[in-house]
Amino acid sequence: MFKIDGDVFRPPQKDILFSTLVGNGVQIAMTFLITLVFAALDFLSPEKPGALLTCFILCYVLLGIPAGYTSARLYKMFGGTNWQKIALTTAITCPSLIFVILFVLNLVLWENVSSTAIPCTTFVALLALWFCISTPLVFIGAYLGFKRPVYKNPIPINQIPREIPKQPLYTKPLLSILVSGILPFGCIFIQLFFILNSIWVHQYYHYFGFLLIVYIILIITCSETTILLCYFHLCTEDYNWWWRSFLTSGSTAVYFFLYSGYYFATKLKISDGVSTFLYFGYTLMLTFILFLFTGAIGFLACF
Protein backbone atom coordinates (compact mmCIF):
# COMPACT_ATOMS: atom_id res chain seq x y z
CA MET A 1 0.00 0.00 0.00
CA PHE A 2 2.94 2.32 0.64
CA LYS A 3 3.68 2.30 -3.11
CA ILE A 4 0.61 4.42 -3.84
CA ASP A 5 0.78 6.79 -0.88
CA GLY A 6 1.51 9.67 -3.26
CA ASP A 7 -1.66 9.01 -5.27
CA VAL A 8 -4.23 8.14 -2.62
CA PHE A 9 -5.36 11.74 -2.20
CA ARG A 10 -5.33 12.61 -5.88
CA PRO A 11 -8.61 14.49 -6.58
CA PRO A 12 -11.29 12.41 -8.29
CA GLN A 13 -12.69 13.04 -11.73
CA LYS A 14 -15.79 15.27 -11.82
CA ASP A 15 -14.94 16.63 -8.39
CA ILE A 16 -17.78 19.18 -8.46
CA LEU A 17 -20.39 16.49 -9.04
CA PHE A 18 -18.80 14.31 -6.38
CA SER A 19 -18.81 17.11 -3.81
CA THR A 20 -22.41 17.93 -4.69
CA LEU A 21 -23.62 14.36 -4.21
CA VAL A 22 -21.83 14.00 -0.89
CA GLY A 23 -23.25 17.28 0.39
CA ASN A 24 -26.79 16.32 -0.57
CA GLY A 25 -26.27 12.88 0.94
CA VAL A 26 -25.27 14.42 4.26
CA GLN A 27 -28.37 16.61 4.14
CA ILE A 28 -30.62 13.60 3.53
CA ALA A 29 -28.91 11.53 6.24
CA MET A 30 -29.47 14.25 8.84
CA THR A 31 -33.05 14.69 7.65
CA PHE A 32 -33.75 10.98 8.08
CA LEU A 33 -32.21 11.01 11.56
CA ILE A 34 -34.17 13.99 12.86
CA THR A 35 -37.45 12.76 11.36
CA LEU A 36 -37.02 9.29 12.84
CA VAL A 37 -36.16 10.72 16.26
CA PHE A 38 -39.31 12.84 16.25
CA ALA A 39 -41.38 9.87 15.09
CA ALA A 40 -39.84 7.52 17.68
CA LEU A 41 -40.66 10.03 20.44
CA ASP A 42 -44.31 10.07 19.29
CA PHE A 43 -44.23 13.66 18.12
CA LEU A 44 -45.53 12.42 14.76
CA SER A 45 -48.66 10.29 14.68
CA PRO A 46 -48.64 7.19 12.40
CA GLU A 47 -52.31 7.88 11.68
CA LYS A 48 -51.27 11.13 10.00
CA PRO A 49 -48.67 10.23 7.36
CA GLY A 50 -48.88 13.77 6.05
CA ALA A 51 -47.29 15.01 9.27
CA LEU A 52 -44.34 12.68 8.73
CA LEU A 53 -43.84 13.91 5.18
CA THR A 54 -44.17 17.54 6.26
CA CYS A 55 -41.54 17.04 8.96
CA PHE A 56 -39.21 15.41 6.44
CA ILE A 57 -39.57 18.26 3.94
CA LEU A 58 -39.09 20.98 6.55
CA CYS A 59 -36.03 19.27 8.01
CA TYR A 60 -34.55 18.85 4.54
CA VAL A 61 -35.12 22.52 3.73
CA LEU A 62 -33.64 23.74 7.02
CA LEU A 63 -30.57 21.51 6.74
CA GLY A 64 -29.16 23.30 3.72
CA ILE A 65 -26.22 24.61 5.77
CA PRO A 66 -24.64 21.16 6.39
CA ALA A 67 -25.06 20.32 2.70
CA GLY A 68 -23.33 23.49 1.52
CA TYR A 69 -20.64 23.23 4.19
CA THR A 70 -19.74 19.64 3.30
CA SER A 71 -19.70 20.27 -0.44
CA ALA A 72 -17.57 23.40 -0.11
CA ARG A 73 -15.04 21.72 2.19
CA LEU A 74 -14.54 18.87 -0.27
CA TYR A 75 -14.49 21.19 -3.27
CA LYS A 76 -11.82 23.38 -1.68
CA MET A 77 -9.75 20.33 -0.77
CA PHE A 78 -9.88 19.25 -4.43
CA GLY A 79 -8.44 22.62 -5.45
CA GLY A 80 -11.65 24.48 -6.27
CA THR A 81 -11.71 28.25 -5.96
CA ASN A 82 -15.29 29.31 -6.79
CA TRP A 83 -17.46 28.65 -3.73
CA GLN A 84 -20.52 30.19 -5.39
CA LYS A 85 -20.35 27.54 -8.10
CA ILE A 86 -20.33 24.59 -5.71
CA ALA A 87 -23.06 26.23 -3.62
CA LEU A 88 -25.29 26.61 -6.68
CA THR A 89 -24.75 23.04 -7.87
CA THR A 90 -25.43 21.70 -4.38
CA ALA A 91 -28.63 23.70 -4.05
CA ILE A 92 -29.97 22.94 -7.54
CA THR A 93 -28.71 19.64 -8.98
CA CYS A 94 -30.22 16.89 -6.82
CA PRO A 95 -33.36 18.74 -5.67
CA SER A 96 -34.18 19.68 -9.26
CA LEU A 97 -33.98 16.04 -10.36
CA ILE A 98 -36.35 15.01 -7.57
CA PHE A 99 -38.66 17.92 -8.37
CA VAL A 100 -38.77 17.03 -12.08
CA ILE A 101 -39.73 13.43 -11.31
CA LEU A 102 -42.41 14.59 -8.89
CA PHE A 103 -43.75 17.12 -11.39
CA VAL A 104 -43.96 14.57 -14.22
CA LEU A 105 -45.80 12.12 -11.98
CA ASN A 106 -48.17 14.85 -10.92
CA LEU A 107 -48.86 15.75 -14.55
CA VAL A 108 -50.07 12.19 -15.04
CA LEU A 109 -52.34 12.54 -12.01
CA TRP A 110 -53.70 15.86 -13.28
CA GLU A 111 -54.34 14.34 -16.69
CA ASN A 112 -56.36 11.54 -15.07
CA VAL A 113 -58.17 13.97 -12.74
CA SER A 114 -56.96 12.07 -9.70
CA SER A 115 -57.83 13.21 -6.20
CA THR A 116 -54.28 12.35 -5.09
CA ALA A 117 -52.73 14.98 -7.37
CA ILE A 118 -50.70 17.66 -5.63
CA PRO A 119 -52.39 21.08 -5.97
CA CYS A 120 -50.61 23.87 -7.83
CA THR A 121 -50.48 25.91 -4.64
CA THR A 122 -48.51 23.14 -2.95
CA PHE A 123 -46.01 23.13 -5.80
CA VAL A 124 -45.64 26.89 -5.46
CA ALA A 125 -45.06 26.46 -1.72
CA LEU A 126 -42.42 23.80 -2.38
CA LEU A 127 -40.65 26.06 -4.85
CA ALA A 128 -40.75 28.90 -2.33
CA LEU A 129 -39.22 26.68 0.36
CA TRP A 130 -36.58 25.52 -2.09
CA PHE A 131 -35.46 28.86 -3.50
CA CYS A 132 -36.25 31.20 -0.60
CA ILE A 133 -35.04 29.09 2.34
CA SER A 134 -33.06 26.02 1.30
CA THR A 135 -30.92 27.66 -1.38
CA PRO A 136 -29.82 30.64 0.79
CA LEU A 137 -28.97 28.23 3.60
CA VAL A 138 -26.84 26.16 1.21
CA PHE A 139 -24.99 29.31 0.17
CA ILE A 140 -24.41 30.21 3.83
CA GLY A 141 -23.07 26.74 4.53
CA ALA A 142 -20.82 26.84 1.47
CA TYR A 143 -19.47 30.25 2.49
CA LEU A 144 -18.70 29.02 6.00
CA GLY A 145 -17.11 25.84 4.69
CA PHE A 146 -14.96 27.69 2.18
CA LYS A 147 -13.70 30.09 4.85
CA ARG A 148 -12.27 27.21 6.86
CA PRO A 149 -8.62 26.33 6.22
CA VAL A 150 -8.23 23.77 3.48
CA TYR A 151 -7.73 20.21 4.61
CA LYS A 152 -4.07 19.37 4.06
CA ASN A 153 -3.20 15.92 2.83
CA PRO A 154 -0.81 14.07 5.15
CA ILE A 155 1.48 13.33 2.20
CA PRO A 156 2.13 15.25 -1.03
CA ILE A 157 0.51 14.12 -4.27
CA ASN A 158 2.77 12.85 -7.04
CA GLN A 159 2.83 14.98 -10.16
CA ILE A 160 2.58 11.95 -12.44
CA PRO A 161 -0.19 9.45 -11.64
CA ARG A 162 1.04 5.96 -10.91
CA GLU A 163 -0.07 3.24 -13.30
CA ILE A 164 -2.65 0.93 -11.74
CA PRO A 165 -1.69 -2.74 -12.14
CA LYS A 166 -4.09 -5.38 -13.39
CA GLN A 167 -6.72 -6.01 -10.76
CA PRO A 168 -7.95 -9.39 -9.51
CA LEU A 169 -11.53 -10.39 -10.21
CA TYR A 170 -12.87 -9.59 -6.74
CA THR A 171 -11.78 -5.95 -7.04
CA LYS A 172 -13.28 -5.30 -10.46
CA PRO A 173 -15.32 -2.07 -10.14
CA LEU A 174 -18.72 -3.28 -11.32
CA LEU A 175 -18.58 -6.61 -9.49
CA SER A 176 -17.35 -5.22 -6.18
CA ILE A 177 -19.82 -2.32 -6.25
CA LEU A 178 -22.83 -4.54 -6.93
CA VAL A 179 -21.89 -7.24 -4.44
CA SER A 180 -21.18 -4.75 -1.67
CA GLY A 181 -24.76 -3.49 -1.62
CA ILE A 182 -26.19 -6.85 -0.61
CA LEU A 183 -25.18 -6.70 3.05
CA PRO A 184 -26.54 -3.20 3.82
CA PHE A 185 -29.75 -4.06 2.00
CA GLY A 186 -30.08 -7.20 4.10
CA CYS A 187 -30.30 -4.99 7.19
CA ILE A 188 -33.36 -3.15 5.96
CA PHE A 189 -35.30 -5.39 3.59
CA ILE A 190 -37.63 -6.74 6.29
CA GLN A 191 -38.60 -3.24 7.34
CA LEU A 192 -38.99 -2.29 3.70
CA PHE A 193 -41.92 -4.67 3.41
CA PHE A 194 -43.82 -2.86 6.17
CA ILE A 195 -42.80 0.57 4.86
CA LEU A 196 -44.02 -0.26 1.37
CA ASN A 197 -47.24 -1.58 2.87
CA SER A 198 -47.75 1.71 4.67
CA ILE A 199 -47.21 3.62 1.43
CA TRP A 200 -49.13 1.52 -1.09
CA VAL A 201 -51.58 -0.55 0.99
CA HIS A 202 -52.30 2.25 3.49
CA GLN A 203 -51.37 0.21 6.54
CA TYR A 204 -50.20 2.22 9.54
CA TYR A 205 -46.53 1.88 10.46
CA HIS A 206 -45.95 2.14 14.22
CA TYR A 207 -42.42 0.82 14.75
CA PHE A 208 -40.44 4.03 14.40
CA GLY A 209 -38.27 3.24 17.41
CA PHE A 210 -37.20 -0.02 15.81
CA LEU A 211 -36.79 1.75 12.48
CA LEU A 212 -34.40 4.21 14.14
CA ILE A 213 -32.31 1.25 15.33
CA VAL A 214 -32.35 -0.19 11.80
CA TYR A 215 -31.24 3.21 10.51
CA ILE A 216 -28.21 3.15 12.81
CA ILE A 217 -27.42 -0.46 11.85
CA LEU A 218 -27.62 0.52 8.18
CA ILE A 219 -25.09 3.32 8.73
CA ILE A 220 -22.72 0.97 10.56
CA THR A 221 -23.06 -1.74 7.91
CA CYS A 222 -22.51 0.67 5.02
CA SER A 223 -19.46 2.09 6.77
CA GLU A 224 -17.83 -1.24 7.58
CA THR A 225 -18.52 -2.74 4.15
CA THR A 226 -17.12 0.26 2.32
CA ILE A 227 -14.03 0.52 4.53
CA LEU A 228 -13.25 -3.16 4.00
CA LEU A 229 -13.57 -3.01 0.22
CA CYS A 230 -11.65 0.26 0.07
CA TYR A 231 -8.83 -1.43 1.96
CA PHE A 232 -8.83 -4.32 -0.52
CA HIS A 233 -8.59 -1.90 -3.44
CA LEU A 234 -5.72 0.03 -1.90
CA CYS A 235 -3.89 -3.21 -1.17
CA THR A 236 -4.05 -4.03 -4.89
CA GLU A 237 -2.58 -0.56 -5.64
CA ASP A 238 -5.83 0.89 -6.98
CA TYR A 239 -5.97 4.42 -5.59
CA ASN A 240 -9.24 5.46 -7.28
CA TRP A 241 -11.22 5.16 -4.10
CA TRP A 242 -13.24 8.39 -4.03
CA TRP A 243 -16.05 7.48 -6.39
CA ARG A 244 -15.82 3.79 -5.59
CA SER A 245 -16.39 4.38 -1.89
CA PHE A 246 -19.51 6.38 -2.74
CA LEU A 247 -20.86 3.84 -5.22
CA THR A 248 -20.00 0.85 -3.03
CA SER A 249 -22.53 1.67 -0.33
CA GLY A 250 -24.74 3.57 -2.77
CA SER A 251 -25.41 0.30 -4.60
CA THR A 252 -27.79 -0.53 -1.75
CA ALA A 253 -30.30 1.58 -3.68
CA VAL A 254 -30.09 -0.82 -6.63
CA TYR A 255 -31.36 -3.67 -4.47
CA PHE A 256 -34.05 -1.42 -3.07
CA PHE A 257 -35.30 -0.79 -6.60
CA LEU A 258 -35.19 -4.50 -7.46
CA TYR A 259 -37.05 -5.40 -4.28
CA SER A 260 -39.66 -2.75 -5.06
CA GLY A 261 -40.16 -4.41 -8.43
CA TYR A 262 -40.58 -7.77 -6.71
CA TYR A 263 -43.05 -6.23 -4.26
CA PHE A 264 -45.01 -4.74 -7.15
CA ALA A 265 -45.19 -8.07 -8.97
CA THR A 266 -46.13 -10.21 -5.97
CA LYS A 267 -48.03 -8.02 -3.50
CA LEU A 268 -49.87 -5.41 -5.52
CA LYS A 269 -52.69 -6.07 -7.94
CA ILE A 270 -52.03 -3.26 -10.40
CA SER A 271 -52.72 -3.82 -14.07
CA ASP A 272 -53.27 -0.41 -15.68
CA GLY A 273 -50.34 1.42 -17.18
CA VAL A 274 -50.87 4.72 -15.37
CA SER A 275 -50.68 3.18 -11.90
CA THR A 276 -47.63 1.17 -12.93
CA PHE A 277 -45.93 4.31 -14.21
CA LEU A 278 -46.71 6.15 -10.98
CA TYR A 279 -45.44 3.30 -8.81
CA PHE A 280 -42.09 3.02 -10.54
CA GLY A 281 -41.79 6.80 -10.82
CA TYR A 282 -42.10 7.24 -7.07
CA THR A 283 -39.84 4.22 -6.55
CA LEU A 284 -37.19 5.80 -8.77
CA MET A 285 -37.34 8.97 -6.70
CA LEU A 286 -36.94 7.03 -3.45
CA THR A 287 -34.11 5.02 -4.99
CA PHE A 288 -32.21 8.19 -5.83
CA ILE A 289 -32.69 9.53 -2.29
CA LEU A 290 -31.43 6.26 -0.79
CA PHE A 291 -28.48 6.29 -3.20
CA LEU A 292 -27.40 9.75 -2.02
CA PHE A 293 -27.81 8.81 1.63
CA THR A 294 -25.95 5.49 1.59
CA GLY A 295 -23.30 6.77 -0.82
CA ALA A 296 -22.41 9.71 1.40
CA ILE A 297 -22.22 7.44 4.46
CA GLY A 298 -19.83 5.07 2.69
CA PHE A 299 -17.53 7.81 1.50
CA LEU A 300 -17.39 9.64 4.83
CA ALA A 301 -16.61 6.37 6.60
CA CYS A 302 -13.58 5.85 4.36
CA PHE A 303 -12.55 9.49 4.45
CSV table of C-alpha atoms in Angstrom, one decimal:
chain,number,residue,atom,x,y,z
A,1,MET,CA,0.0,0.0,0.0
A,2,PHE,CA,2.9,2.3,0.6
A,3,LYS,CA,3.7,2.3,-3.1
A,4,ILE,CA,0.6,4.4,-3.8
A,5,ASP,CA,0.8,6.8,-0.9
A,6,GLY,CA,1.5,9.7,-3.3
A,7,ASP,CA,-1.7,9.0,-5.3
A,8,VAL,CA,-4.2,8.1,-2.6
A,9,PHE,CA,-5.4,11.7,-2.2
A,10,ARG,CA,-5.3,12.6,-5.9
A,11,PRO,CA,-8.6,14.5,-6.6
A,12,PRO,CA,-11.3,12.4,-8.3
A,13,GLN,CA,-12.7,13.0,-11.7
A,14,LYS,CA,-15.8,15.3,-11.8
A,15,ASP,CA,-14.9,16.6,-8.4
A,16,ILE,CA,-17.8,19.2,-8.5
A,17,LEU,CA,-20.4,16.5,-9.0
A,18,PHE,CA,-18.8,14.3,-6.4
A,19,SER,CA,-18.8,17.1,-3.8
A,20,THR,CA,-22.4,17.9,-4.7
A,21,LEU,CA,-23.6,14.4,-4.2
A,22,VAL,CA,-21.8,14.0,-0.9
A,23,GLY,CA,-23.2,17.3,0.4
A,24,ASN,CA,-26.8,16.3,-0.6
A,25,GLY,CA,-26.3,12.9,0.9
A,26,VAL,CA,-25.3,14.4,4.3
A,27,GLN,CA,-28.4,16.6,4.1
A,28,ILE,CA,-30.6,13.6,3.5
A,29,ALA,CA,-28.9,11.5,6.2
A,30,MET,CA,-29.5,14.2,8.8
A,31,THR,CA,-33.0,14.7,7.6
A,32,PHE,CA,-33.7,11.0,8.1
A,33,LEU,CA,-32.2,11.0,11.6
A,34,ILE,CA,-34.2,14.0,12.9
A,35,THR,CA,-37.4,12.8,11.4
A,36,LEU,CA,-37.0,9.3,12.8
A,37,VAL,CA,-36.2,10.7,16.3
A,38,PHE,CA,-39.3,12.8,16.3
A,39,ALA,CA,-41.4,9.9,15.1
A,40,ALA,CA,-39.8,7.5,17.7
A,41,LEU,CA,-40.7,10.0,20.4
A,42,ASP,CA,-44.3,10.1,19.3
A,43,PHE,CA,-44.2,13.7,18.1
A,44,LEU,CA,-45.5,12.4,14.8
A,45,SER,CA,-48.7,10.3,14.7
A,46,PRO,CA,-48.6,7.2,12.4
A,47,GLU,CA,-52.3,7.9,11.7
A,48,LYS,CA,-51.3,11.1,10.0
A,49,PRO,CA,-48.7,10.2,7.4
A,50,GLY,CA,-48.9,13.8,6.0
A,51,ALA,CA,-47.3,15.0,9.3
A,52,LEU,CA,-44.3,12.7,8.7
A,53,LEU,CA,-43.8,13.9,5.2
A,54,THR,CA,-44.2,17.5,6.3
A,55,CYS,CA,-41.5,17.0,9.0
A,56,PHE,CA,-39.2,15.4,6.4
A,57,ILE,CA,-39.6,18.3,3.9
A,58,LEU,CA,-39.1,21.0,6.5
A,59,CYS,CA,-36.0,19.3,8.0
A,60,TYR,CA,-34.6,18.9,4.5
A,61,VAL,CA,-35.1,22.5,3.7
A,62,LEU,CA,-33.6,23.7,7.0
A,63,LEU,CA,-30.6,21.5,6.7
A,64,GLY,CA,-29.2,23.3,3.7
A,65,ILE,CA,-26.2,24.6,5.8
A,66,PRO,CA,-24.6,21.2,6.4
A,67,ALA,CA,-25.1,20.3,2.7
A,68,GLY,CA,-23.3,23.5,1.5
A,69,TYR,CA,-20.6,23.2,4.2
A,70,THR,CA,-19.7,19.6,3.3
A,71,SER,CA,-19.7,20.3,-0.4
A,72,ALA,CA,-17.6,23.4,-0.1
A,73,ARG,CA,-15.0,21.7,2.2
A,74,LEU,CA,-14.5,18.9,-0.3
A,75,TYR,CA,-14.5,21.2,-3.3
A,76,LYS,CA,-11.8,23.4,-1.7
A,77,MET,CA,-9.7,20.3,-0.8
A,78,PHE,CA,-9.9,19.2,-4.4
A,79,GLY,CA,-8.4,22.6,-5.5
A,80,GLY,CA,-11.7,24.5,-6.3
A,81,THR,CA,-11.7,28.2,-6.0
A,82,ASN,CA,-15.3,29.3,-6.8
A,83,TRP,CA,-17.5,28.6,-3.7
A,84,GLN,CA,-20.5,30.2,-5.4
A,85,LYS,CA,-20.3,27.5,-8.1
A,86,ILE,CA,-20.3,24.6,-5.7
A,87,ALA,CA,-23.1,26.2,-3.6
A,88,LEU,CA,-25.3,26.6,-6.7
A,89,THR,CA,-24.8,23.0,-7.9
A,90,THR,CA,-25.4,21.7,-4.4
A,91,ALA,CA,-28.6,23.7,-4.1
A,92,ILE,CA,-30.0,22.9,-7.5
A,93,THR,CA,-28.7,19.6,-9.0
A,94,CYS,CA,-30.2,16.9,-6.8
A,95,PRO,CA,-33.4,18.7,-5.7
A,96,SER,CA,-34.2,19.7,-9.3
A,97,LEU,CA,-34.0,16.0,-10.4
A,98,ILE,CA,-36.4,15.0,-7.6
A,99,PHE,CA,-38.7,17.9,-8.4
A,100,VAL,CA,-38.8,17.0,-12.1
A,101,ILE,CA,-39.7,13.4,-11.3
A,102,LEU,CA,-42.4,14.6,-8.9
A,103,PHE,CA,-43.7,17.1,-11.4
A,104,VAL,CA,-44.0,14.6,-14.2
A,105,LEU,CA,-45.8,12.1,-12.0
A,106,ASN,CA,-48.2,14.8,-10.9
A,107,LEU,CA,-48.9,15.8,-14.5
A,108,VAL,CA,-50.1,12.2,-15.0
A,109,LEU,CA,-52.3,12.5,-12.0
A,110,TRP,CA,-53.7,15.9,-13.3
A,111,GLU,CA,-54.3,14.3,-16.7
A,112,ASN,CA,-56.4,11.5,-15.1
A,113,VAL,CA,-58.2,14.0,-12.7
A,114,SER,CA,-57.0,12.1,-9.7
A,115,SER,CA,-57.8,13.2,-6.2
A,116,THR,CA,-54.3,12.4,-5.1
A,117,ALA,CA,-52.7,15.0,-7.4
A,118,ILE,CA,-50.7,17.7,-5.6
A,119,PRO,CA,-52.4,21.1,-6.0
A,120,CYS,CA,-50.6,23.9,-7.8
A,121,THR,CA,-50.5,25.9,-4.6
A,122,THR,CA,-48.5,23.1,-2.9
A,123,PHE,CA,-46.0,23.1,-5.8
A,124,VAL,CA,-45.6,26.9,-5.5
A,125,ALA,CA,-45.1,26.5,-1.7
A,126,LEU,CA,-42.4,23.8,-2.4
A,127,LEU,CA,-40.7,26.1,-4.9
A,128,ALA,CA,-40.8,28.9,-2.3
A,129,LEU,CA,-39.2,26.7,0.4
A,130,TRP,CA,-36.6,25.5,-2.1
A,131,PHE,CA,-35.5,28.9,-3.5
A,132,CYS,CA,-36.2,31.2,-0.6
A,133,ILE,CA,-35.0,29.1,2.3
A,134,SER,CA,-33.1,26.0,1.3
A,135,THR,CA,-30.9,27.7,-1.4
A,136,PRO,CA,-29.8,30.6,0.8
A,137,LEU,CA,-29.0,28.2,3.6
A,138,VAL,CA,-26.8,26.2,1.2
A,139,PHE,CA,-25.0,29.3,0.2
A,140,ILE,CA,-24.4,30.2,3.8
A,141,GLY,CA,-23.1,26.7,4.5
A,142,ALA,CA,-20.8,26.8,1.5
A,143,TYR,CA,-19.5,30.2,2.5
A,144,LEU,CA,-18.7,29.0,6.0
A,145,GLY,CA,-17.1,25.8,4.7
A,146,PHE,CA,-15.0,27.7,2.2
A,147,LYS,CA,-13.7,30.1,4.9
A,148,ARG,CA,-12.3,27.2,6.9
A,149,PRO,CA,-8.6,26.3,6.2
A,150,VAL,CA,-8.2,23.8,3.5
A,151,TYR,CA,-7.7,20.2,4.6
A,152,LYS,CA,-4.1,19.4,4.1
A,153,ASN,CA,-3.2,15.9,2.8
A,154,PRO,CA,-0.8,14.1,5.2
A,155,ILE,CA,1.5,13.3,2.2
A,156,PRO,CA,2.1,15.2,-1.0
A,157,ILE,CA,0.5,14.1,-4.3
A,158,ASN,CA,2.8,12.9,-7.0
A,159,GLN,CA,2.8,15.0,-10.2
A,160,ILE,CA,2.6,11.9,-12.4
A,161,PRO,CA,-0.2,9.4,-11.6
A,162,ARG,CA,1.0,6.0,-10.9
A,163,GLU,CA,-0.1,3.2,-13.3
A,164,ILE,CA,-2.6,0.9,-11.7
A,165,PRO,CA,-1.7,-2.7,-12.1
A,166,LYS,CA,-4.1,-5.4,-13.4
A,167,GLN,CA,-6.7,-6.0,-10.8
A,168,PRO,CA,-8.0,-9.4,-9.5
A,169,LEU,CA,-11.5,-10.4,-10.2
A,170,TYR,CA,-12.9,-9.6,-6.7
A,171,THR,CA,-11.8,-5.9,-7.0
A,172,LYS,CA,-13.3,-5.3,-10.5
A,173,PRO,CA,-15.3,-2.1,-10.1
A,174,LEU,CA,-18.7,-3.3,-11.3
A,175,LEU,CA,-18.6,-6.6,-9.5
A,176,SER,CA,-17.3,-5.2,-6.2
A,177,ILE,CA,-19.8,-2.3,-6.2
A,178,LEU,CA,-22.8,-4.5,-6.9
A,179,VAL,CA,-21.9,-7.2,-4.4
A,180,SER,CA,-21.2,-4.7,-1.7
A,181,GLY,CA,-24.8,-3.5,-1.6
A,182,ILE,CA,-26.2,-6.9,-0.6
A,183,LEU,CA,-25.2,-6.7,3.1
A,184,PRO,CA,-26.5,-3.2,3.8
A,185,PHE,CA,-29.7,-4.1,2.0
A,186,GLY,CA,-30.1,-7.2,4.1
A,187,CYS,CA,-30.3,-5.0,7.2
A,188,ILE,CA,-33.4,-3.2,6.0
A,189,PHE,CA,-35.3,-5.4,3.6
A,190,ILE,CA,-37.6,-6.7,6.3
A,191,GLN,CA,-38.6,-3.2,7.3
A,192,LEU,CA,-39.0,-2.3,3.7
A,193,PHE,CA,-41.9,-4.7,3.4
A,194,PHE,CA,-43.8,-2.9,6.2
A,195,ILE,CA,-42.8,0.6,4.9
A,196,LEU,CA,-44.0,-0.3,1.4
A,197,ASN,CA,-47.2,-1.6,2.9
A,198,SER,CA,-47.8,1.7,4.7
A,199,ILE,CA,-47.2,3.6,1.4
A,200,TRP,CA,-49.1,1.5,-1.1
A,201,VAL,CA,-51.6,-0.6,1.0
A,202,HIS,CA,-52.3,2.2,3.5
A,203,GLN,CA,-51.4,0.2,6.5
A,204,TYR,CA,-50.2,2.2,9.5
A,205,TYR,CA,-46.5,1.9,10.5
A,206,HIS,CA,-46.0,2.1,14.2
A,207,TYR,CA,-42.4,0.8,14.7
A,208,PHE,CA,-40.4,4.0,14.4
A,209,GLY,CA,-38.3,3.2,17.4
A,210,PHE,CA,-37.2,0.0,15.8
A,211,LEU,CA,-36.8,1.8,12.5
A,212,LEU,CA,-34.4,4.2,14.1
A,213,ILE,CA,-32.3,1.3,15.3
A,214,VAL,CA,-32.3,-0.2,11.8
A,215,TYR,CA,-31.2,3.2,10.5
A,216,ILE,CA,-28.2,3.1,12.8
A,217,ILE,CA,-27.4,-0.5,11.9
A,218,LEU,CA,-27.6,0.5,8.2
A,219,ILE,CA,-25.1,3.3,8.7
A,220,ILE,CA,-22.7,1.0,10.6
A,221,THR,CA,-23.1,-1.7,7.9
A,222,CYS,CA,-22.5,0.7,5.0
A,223,SER,CA,-19.5,2.1,6.8
A,224,GLU,CA,-17.8,-1.2,7.6
A,225,THR,CA,-18.5,-2.7,4.2
A,226,THR,CA,-17.1,0.3,2.3
A,227,ILE,CA,-14.0,0.5,4.5
A,228,LEU,CA,-13.3,-3.2,4.0
A,229,LEU,CA,-13.6,-3.0,0.2
A,230,CYS,CA,-11.7,0.3,0.1
A,231,TYR,CA,-8.8,-1.4,2.0
A,232,PHE,CA,-8.8,-4.3,-0.5
A,233,HIS,CA,-8.6,-1.9,-3.4
A,234,LEU,CA,-5.7,0.0,-1.9
A,235,CYS,CA,-3.9,-3.2,-1.2
A,236,THR,CA,-4.0,-4.0,-4.9
A,237,GLU,CA,-2.6,-0.6,-5.6
A,238,ASP,CA,-5.8,0.9,-7.0
A,239,TYR,CA,-6.0,4.4,-5.6
A,240,ASN,CA,-9.2,5.5,-7.3
A,241,TRP,CA,-11.2,5.2,-4.1
A,242,TRP,CA,-13.2,8.4,-4.0
A,243,TRP,CA,-16.1,7.5,-6.4
A,244,ARG,CA,-15.8,3.8,-5.6
A,245,SER,CA,-16.4,4.4,-1.9
A,246,PHE,CA,-19.5,6.4,-2.7
A,247,LEU,CA,-20.9,3.8,-5.2
A,248,THR,CA,-20.0,0.9,-3.0
A,249,SER,CA,-22.5,1.7,-0.3
A,250,GLY,CA,-24.7,3.6,-2.8
A,251,SER,CA,-25.4,0.3,-4.6
A,252,THR,CA,-27.8,-0.5,-1.8
A,253,ALA,CA,-30.3,1.6,-3.7
A,254,VAL,CA,-30.1,-0.8,-6.6
A,255,TYR,CA,-31.4,-3.7,-4.5
A,256,PHE,CA,-34.1,-1.4,-3.1
A,257,PHE,CA,-35.3,-0.8,-6.6
A,258,LEU,CA,-35.2,-4.5,-7.5
A,259,TYR,CA,-37.0,-5.4,-4.3
A,260,SER,CA,-39.7,-2.8,-5.1
A,261,GLY,CA,-40.2,-4.4,-8.4
A,262,TYR,CA,-40.6,-7.8,-6.7
A,263,TYR,CA,-43.0,-6.2,-4.3
A,264,PHE,CA,-45.0,-4.7,-7.2
A,265,ALA,CA,-45.2,-8.1,-9.0
A,266,THR,CA,-46.1,-10.2,-6.0
A,267,LYS,CA,-48.0,-8.0,-3.5
A,268,LEU,CA,-49.9,-5.4,-5.5
A,269,LYS,CA,-52.7,-6.1,-7.9
A,270,ILE,CA,-52.0,-3.3,-10.4
A,271,SER,CA,-52.7,-3.8,-14.1
A,272,ASP,CA,-53.3,-0.4,-15.7
A,273,GLY,CA,-50.3,1.4,-17.2
A,274,VAL,CA,-50.9,4.7,-15.4
A,275,SER,CA,-50.7,3.2,-11.9
A,276,THR,CA,-47.6,1.2,-12.9
A,277,PHE,CA,-45.9,4.3,-14.2
A,278,LEU,CA,-46.7,6.1,-11.0
A,279,TYR,CA,-45.4,3.3,-8.8
A,280,PHE,CA,-42.1,3.0,-10.5
A,281,GLY,CA,-41.8,6.8,-10.8
A,282,TYR,CA,-42.1,7.2,-7.1
A,283,THR,CA,-39.8,4.2,-6.6
A,284,LEU,CA,-37.2,5.8,-8.8
A,285,MET,CA,-37.3,9.0,-6.7
A,286,LEU,CA,-36.9,7.0,-3.4
A,287,THR,CA,-34.1,5.0,-5.0
A,288,PHE,CA,-32.2,8.2,-5.8
A,289,ILE,CA,-32.7,9.5,-2.3
A,290,LEU,CA,-31.4,6.3,-0.8
A,291,PHE,CA,-28.5,6.3,-3.2
A,292,LEU,CA,-27.4,9.7,-2.0
A,293,PHE,CA,-27.8,8.8,1.6
A,294,THR,CA,-25.9,5.5,1.6
A,295,GLY,CA,-23.3,6.8,-0.8
A,296,ALA,CA,-22.4,9.7,1.4
A,297,ILE,CA,-22.2,7.4,4.5
A,298,GLY,CA,-19.8,5.1,2.7
A,299,PHE,CA,-17.5,7.8,1.5
A,300,LEU,CA,-17.4,9.6,4.8
A,301,ALA,CA,-16.6,6.4,6.6
A,302,CYS,CA,-13.6,5.9,4.4
A,303,PHE,CA,-12.5,9.5,4.5
